[in-house]
Amino acid sequence: MPLIRKLAFLVGAVDMPRERHAHTKPTATLGGLAIFLSFTIMAFLAPIDRSNALPLFVGMLIIVGTGVIDDIKELSPKLKLAGQVLAALCVTIWGGIMVHHIYLPFLGRIEFGYFAIPISIFWILAIVNAINLIDGLDGLAGGVSTIALMTIGGMALLLGNMGSAFTAFLLVGALLAFLVFNFPPASVFMGDTGAMFIGFMIAILSLMEFKNVTLISLLIPIIILGVPFTDTFFAIIRRLKQKNIDFDGRSLAHSSSTFGIRIEQSANRIITLCDRGFILRN
């Protein structure tokens, strides 16, 4: 992580203190690159089947590349979304990772047919941007994502899907190492690189684990990520009303700190809410 911090300052991937930001000194924003590199190295060294991993790896490179460029040069929202869509297309169309049908109470099995790809892409974009939106307080996005990945990994173990479980727990390990440097006072942020990469992997793992889903299995990631999903939903509504797609500093995390709640208290309370979702699921 110290090497990534030096690299971030060298290339200009630094978040400067501003009115709506909680930190008070320049902070490196390439922590997500360290998460990606550590996960990728361990995944390639591990004795697991990688025969169908190329589409996922290319999708990861696209999402991480988009995040790195955004952390350095601050891409427009349209360009950032284009990168996310391209990564999602890569894993759905090329990799075949998508949800094909769902089982609903009283209605039985409902096939998505041609809508399988757009529904899966929407799911990926929703989770990527939900995690990205809450990456505003030290330790928050990392803590929430760790809970989500532990849940997905645990369910994968119960279902006998060792590949998904191993991937989820590798990501948990990478996140825990990152959180050492990210809890208040943070010396490095995961940045858009990390938030989008982790959101992307959570979305992909949930699709891989629940390809042929029931209503309950579909709701599990939503329950665990209830806070970021709710935050994202109201942020979209608010920005549509204002005809403004830029960040307005009014997410739940930033609003709570505005009302006098300390940064670590805000992050801990939101992580606790997500942890309640984990307990509820179990």
Coordinates of C-alpha atoms in Angstrom, one line a residue:
M1 CA 0.0 0.0 0.0
P2 CA 2.8 2.5 0.7
L3 CA 4.0 2.0 -2.9
I4 CA 0.5 2.6 -4.2
R5 CA 0.3 5.8 -2.2
K6 CA 3.6 7.1 -3.7
L7 CA 2.4 6.2 -7.2
A8 CA -0.9 8.0 -6.6
F9 CA 0.9 11.2 -5.6
L10 CA 3.2 10.8 -8.5
V11 CA 0.4 10.5 -11.1
G12 CA -1.9 13.0 -9.5
A13 CA -4.5 10.6 -8.2
V14 CA -5.0 12.6 -5.0
D15 CA -8.2 13.8 -3.4
M16 CA -7.8 17.4 -2.2
P17 CA -9.8 18.6 0.8
R18 CA -12.9 20.5 -0.3
E19 CA -16.0 21.9 1.3
R20 CA -18.1 18.7 1.0
H21 CA -15.3 16.3 1.8
A22 CA -14.6 14.9 5.2
H23 CA -10.8 14.7 5.1
T24 CA -8.6 17.7 5.8
K25 CA -5.4 16.8 4.0
P26 CA -4.5 15.5 0.5
T27 CA -5.2 11.8 0.3
A28 CA -4.1 9.2 -2.3
T29 CA -7.1 7.6 -4.2
L30 CA -5.5 4.6 -5.8
G31 CA -6.2 2.1 -2.9
G32 CA -8.5 0.2 -5.2
L33 CA -5.6 -0.6 -7.5
A34 CA -3.8 -2.3 -4.6
I35 CA -7.0 -4.3 -4.0
F36 CA -7.2 -5.3 -7.6
L37 CA -3.5 -6.3 -7.9
S38 CA -3.4 -8.3 -4.7
F39 CA -6.6 -10.1 -5.6
T40 CA -5.5 -10.8 -9.2
I41 CA -2.0 -12.1 -8.2
M42 CA -3.5 -14.5 -5.6
A43 CA -6.2 -15.7 -8.0
F44 CA -3.6 -16.5 -10.6
L45 CA -1.3 -18.3 -8.1
A46 CA -4.2 -20.3 -6.6
P47 CA -4.8 -23.9 -7.9
I48 CA -8.3 -23.2 -9.3
D49 CA -10.0 -23.7 -12.7
R50 CA -9.5 -20.6 -14.8
S51 CA -10.6 -22.0 -18.2
N52 CA -13.6 -19.6 -18.5
A53 CA -12.0 -16.7 -16.6
L54 CA -10.9 -14.6 -19.6
P55 CA -14.1 -12.6 -20.2
L56 CA -14.3 -11.8 -16.4
F57 CA -10.6 -10.7 -16.4
V58 CA -11.1 -8.4 -19.4
G59 CA -14.2 -7.0 -17.7
M60 CA -12.2 -6.4 -14.6
L61 CA -9.4 -4.6 -16.6
I62 CA -12.0 -2.4 -18.2
I63 CA -13.7 -1.4 -15.0
V64 CA -10.4 -0.9 -13.2
G65 CA -8.9 1.1 -16.1
T66 CA -12.0 3.3 -16.1
G67 CA -11.6 3.9 -12.4
V68 CA -7.9 4.7 -12.6
I69 CA -8.4 7.2 -15.3
D70 CA -11.2 8.8 -13.4
D71 CA -9.1 9.0 -10.2
I72 CA -6.4 10.7 -12.1
K73 CA -8.3 12.9 -14.6
E74 CA -11.9 12.8 -13.3
L75 CA -14.0 11.5 -16.2
S76 CA -17.4 12.9 -17.1
P77 CA -20.3 10.9 -15.8
K78 CA -21.2 9.8 -19.3
L79 CA -17.7 8.4 -20.0
K80 CA -17.6 6.6 -16.6
L81 CA -20.9 5.0 -17.4
A82 CA -19.7 4.0 -20.8
G83 CA -16.8 2.1 -19.2
Q84 CA -19.1 0.4 -16.8
V85 CA -21.5 -0.7 -19.6
L86 CA -18.6 -2.0 -21.7
A87 CA -17.3 -4.1 -18.8
A88 CA -20.9 -5.4 -18.1
L89 CA -21.3 -6.3 -21.8
C90 CA -18.0 -8.1 -21.7
V91 CA -19.1 -10.5 -18.9
T92 CA -22.7 -10.9 -20.0
I93 CA -22.4 -11.3 -23.8
W94 CA -18.9 -12.8 -24.0
G95 CA -18.8 -14.6 -20.7
G96 CA -22.4 -15.6 -20.5
I97 CA -22.8 -14.5 -16.9
M98 CA -26.4 -13.4 -16.6
V99 CA -29.7 -14.3 -14.9
H100 CA -32.0 -16.2 -17.3
H101 CA -35.1 -16.7 -15.2
I102 CA -36.6 -16.3 -11.8
Y103 CA -39.0 -18.3 -9.7
L104 CA -41.8 -16.2 -8.1
P105 CA -44.4 -17.4 -5.6
F106 CA -47.7 -18.3 -7.2
L107 CA -46.3 -17.5 -10.7
G108 CA -43.7 -20.2 -11.0
R109 CA -40.8 -19.8 -13.4
I110 CA -40.6 -16.7 -15.5
E111 CA -38.1 -16.7 -18.4
F112 CA -36.3 -13.4 -19.2
G113 CA -35.5 -14.4 -22.8
Y114 CA -34.0 -11.5 -24.7
F115 CA -34.3 -9.4 -21.6
A116 CA -31.7 -11.5 -19.7
I117 CA -28.8 -9.4 -21.0
P118 CA -30.3 -5.9 -20.3
I119 CA -31.6 -7.0 -16.9
S120 CA -28.1 -8.5 -16.0
I121 CA -26.4 -5.3 -17.2
F122 CA -28.7 -3.2 -15.1
W123 CA -28.0 -5.3 -12.1
I124 CA -24.3 -4.9 -12.5
L125 CA -24.5 -1.1 -13.0
A126 CA -26.8 -0.8 -10.0
I127 CA -24.4 -2.5 -7.6
V128 CA -21.3 -0.7 -9.1
N129 CA -22.9 2.7 -8.6
A130 CA -24.4 1.8 -5.2
I131 CA -20.9 1.0 -3.8
N132 CA -19.4 4.0 -5.6
L133 CA -21.9 6.3 -4.0
I134 CA -21.2 5.3 -0.4
D135 CA -17.4 5.6 -0.9
G136 CA -17.4 8.9 0.9
L137 CA -16.4 8.1 4.5
D138 CA -13.3 6.3 5.8
G139 CA -13.9 2.5 5.9
L140 CA -17.5 2.7 4.8
A141 CA -17.5 1.2 1.3
G142 CA -14.9 -1.4 2.4
G143 CA -16.8 -2.4 5.4
V144 CA -20.1 -2.8 3.7
S145 CA -18.5 -4.7 0.8
T146 CA -16.8 -7.0 3.2
I147 CA -20.1 -8.0 4.7
A148 CA -21.7 -8.5 1.3
L149 CA -18.8 -10.7 0.1
M150 CA -18.7 -12.8 3.3
T151 CA -22.4 -13.4 2.8
I152 CA -22.0 -14.4 -0.9
G153 CA -19.0 -16.6 0.0
G154 CA -20.9 -18.3 2.8
M155 CA -23.8 -19.1 0.6
A156 CA -21.5 -20.3 -2.2
L157 CA -20.0 -22.8 0.3
L158 CA -23.4 -24.0 1.4
L159 CA -24.3 -24.5 -2.3
G160 CA -21.1 -26.3 -3.0
N161 CA -19.8 -23.7 -5.4
M162 CA -16.1 -23.6 -4.3
G163 CA -15.0 -21.3 -7.1
S164 CA -17.4 -18.5 -6.2
A165 CA -16.6 -19.0 -2.5
F166 CA -12.9 -18.9 -3.0
T167 CA -13.2 -15.7 -5.2
A168 CA -15.4 -14.0 -2.6
F169 CA -13.1 -14.8 0.3
L170 CA -10.0 -13.7 -1.7
L171 CA -11.7 -10.3 -2.1
V172 CA -12.5 -10.2 1.6
G173 CA -8.8 -10.8 2.4
A174 CA -7.8 -8.0 0.0
L175 CA -10.4 -5.6 1.5
L176 CA -9.4 -6.4 5.1
A177 CA -5.7 -5.5 4.2
F178 CA -6.9 -2.3 2.6
L179 CA -9.1 -1.3 5.6
V180 CA -6.0 -1.2 7.8
F181 CA -5.0 1.9 5.8
N182 CA -8.6 3.2 5.2
F183 CA -10.1 3.5 8.7
P184 CA -10.1 7.0 10.2
P185 CA -7.9 8.8 9.8
A186 CA -7.5 7.2 6.3
S187 CA -4.1 7.4 4.6
V188 CA -5.5 6.1 1.3
F189 CA -8.9 6.0 -0.3
M190 CA -10.1 3.1 -2.6
G191 CA -11.2 5.8 -5.1
D192 CA -13.4 5.0 -8.0
T193 CA -11.0 2.3 -9.0
G194 CA -11.7 0.3 -5.9
A195 CA -15.4 1.2 -5.5
M196 CA -16.2 0.2 -9.1
F197 CA -14.1 -2.9 -9.0
I198 CA -15.5 -4.2 -5.8
G199 CA -19.1 -3.3 -6.9
F200 CA -18.4 -5.1 -10.2
M201 CA -17.2 -8.3 -8.5
I202 CA -20.1 -8.3 -6.0
A203 CA -22.5 -8.0 -8.9
I204 CA -20.8 -10.7 -10.9
L205 CA -20.5 -13.2 -8.0
S206 CA -24.2 -12.7 -7.2
L207 CA -25.1 -13.4 -10.8
M208 CA -22.8 -16.5 -10.9
E209 CA -24.3 -17.8 -7.6
F210 CA -27.9 -17.1 -8.4
K211 CA -28.1 -17.6 -12.2
N212 CA -31.5 -19.3 -11.9
V213 CA -32.9 -17.4 -9.0
T214 CA -35.9 -17.5 -6.7
L215 CA -37.3 -14.3 -5.3
I216 CA -35.6 -14.9 -2.0
S217 CA -32.1 -15.5 -3.5
L218 CA -32.5 -12.3 -5.6
L219 CA -33.4 -10.3 -2.5
I220 CA -30.3 -11.5 -0.5
P221 CA -27.8 -9.0 -2.1
I222 CA -30.4 -6.3 -1.9
I223 CA -30.9 -6.9 1.9
I224 CA -27.2 -6.9 2.6
L225 CA -26.6 -3.8 0.4
G226 CA -29.9 -2.2 1.6
V227 CA -28.3 1.1 2.7
P228 CA -26.3 1.8 -0.5
F229 CA -29.2 0.7 -2.7
T230 CA -31.6 3.1 -0.8
D231 CA -29.0 5.8 -1.0
T232 CA -28.5 5.3 -4.7
F233 CA -32.3 5.3 -5.4
F234 CA -32.9 8.6 -3.6
A235 CA -29.8 10.1 -5.1
I236 CA -31.1 9.3 -8.6
I237 CA -34.5 10.7 -7.8
R238 CA -33.0 13.9 -6.3
R239 CA -30.7 14.5 -9.3
L240 CA -33.5 13.8 -11.8
K241 CA -35.6 16.4 -10.1
Q242 CA -32.7 18.9 -10.1
K243 CA -31.7 17.9 -13.6
N244 CA -28.2 17.5 -12.2
I245 CA -26.1 14.3 -12.5
D246 CA -23.1 15.7 -10.5
F247 CA -22.3 14.7 -6.9
D248 CA -24.3 17.0 -4.5
G249 CA -22.8 15.9 -1.1
R250 CA -26.2 14.8 0.1
S251 CA -25.7 11.0 0.4
L252 CA -26.6 9.4 3.7
A253 CA -22.9 9.2 4.7
H254 CA -22.2 12.9 4.0
S255 CA -25.6 14.1 5.4
S256 CA -24.9 12.3 8.7
S257 CA -21.5 13.9 9.1
T258 CA -23.1 17.3 8.2
F259 CA -25.4 16.9 11.3
G260 CA -22.5 16.7 13.6
I261 CA -21.9 12.9 13.7
R262 CA -18.2 12.2 13.5
I263 CA -16.8 10.4 10.5
E264 CA -16.1 7.1 12.2
Q265 CA -19.5 7.2 13.9
S266 CA -21.2 7.7 10.6
A267 CA -19.3 4.9 8.9
N268 CA -19.8 2.5 11.8
R269 CA -23.5 3.1 12.0
I270 CA -24.1 2.5 8.3
I271 CA -21.9 -0.6 8.4
T272 CA -23.9 -1.8 11.4
L273 CA -27.1 -1.4 9.4
C274 CA -25.7 -3.6 6.6
D275 CA -24.5 -6.1 9.2
R276 CA -28.1 -6.3 10.5
G277 CA -29.1 -7.3 6.9
F278 CA -26.4 -10.0 7.1
I279 CA -27.9 -11.3 10.4
L280 CA -31.5 -11.0 9.0
R281 CA -30.5 -13.1 6.0
N282 CA -29.1 -15.8 8.2

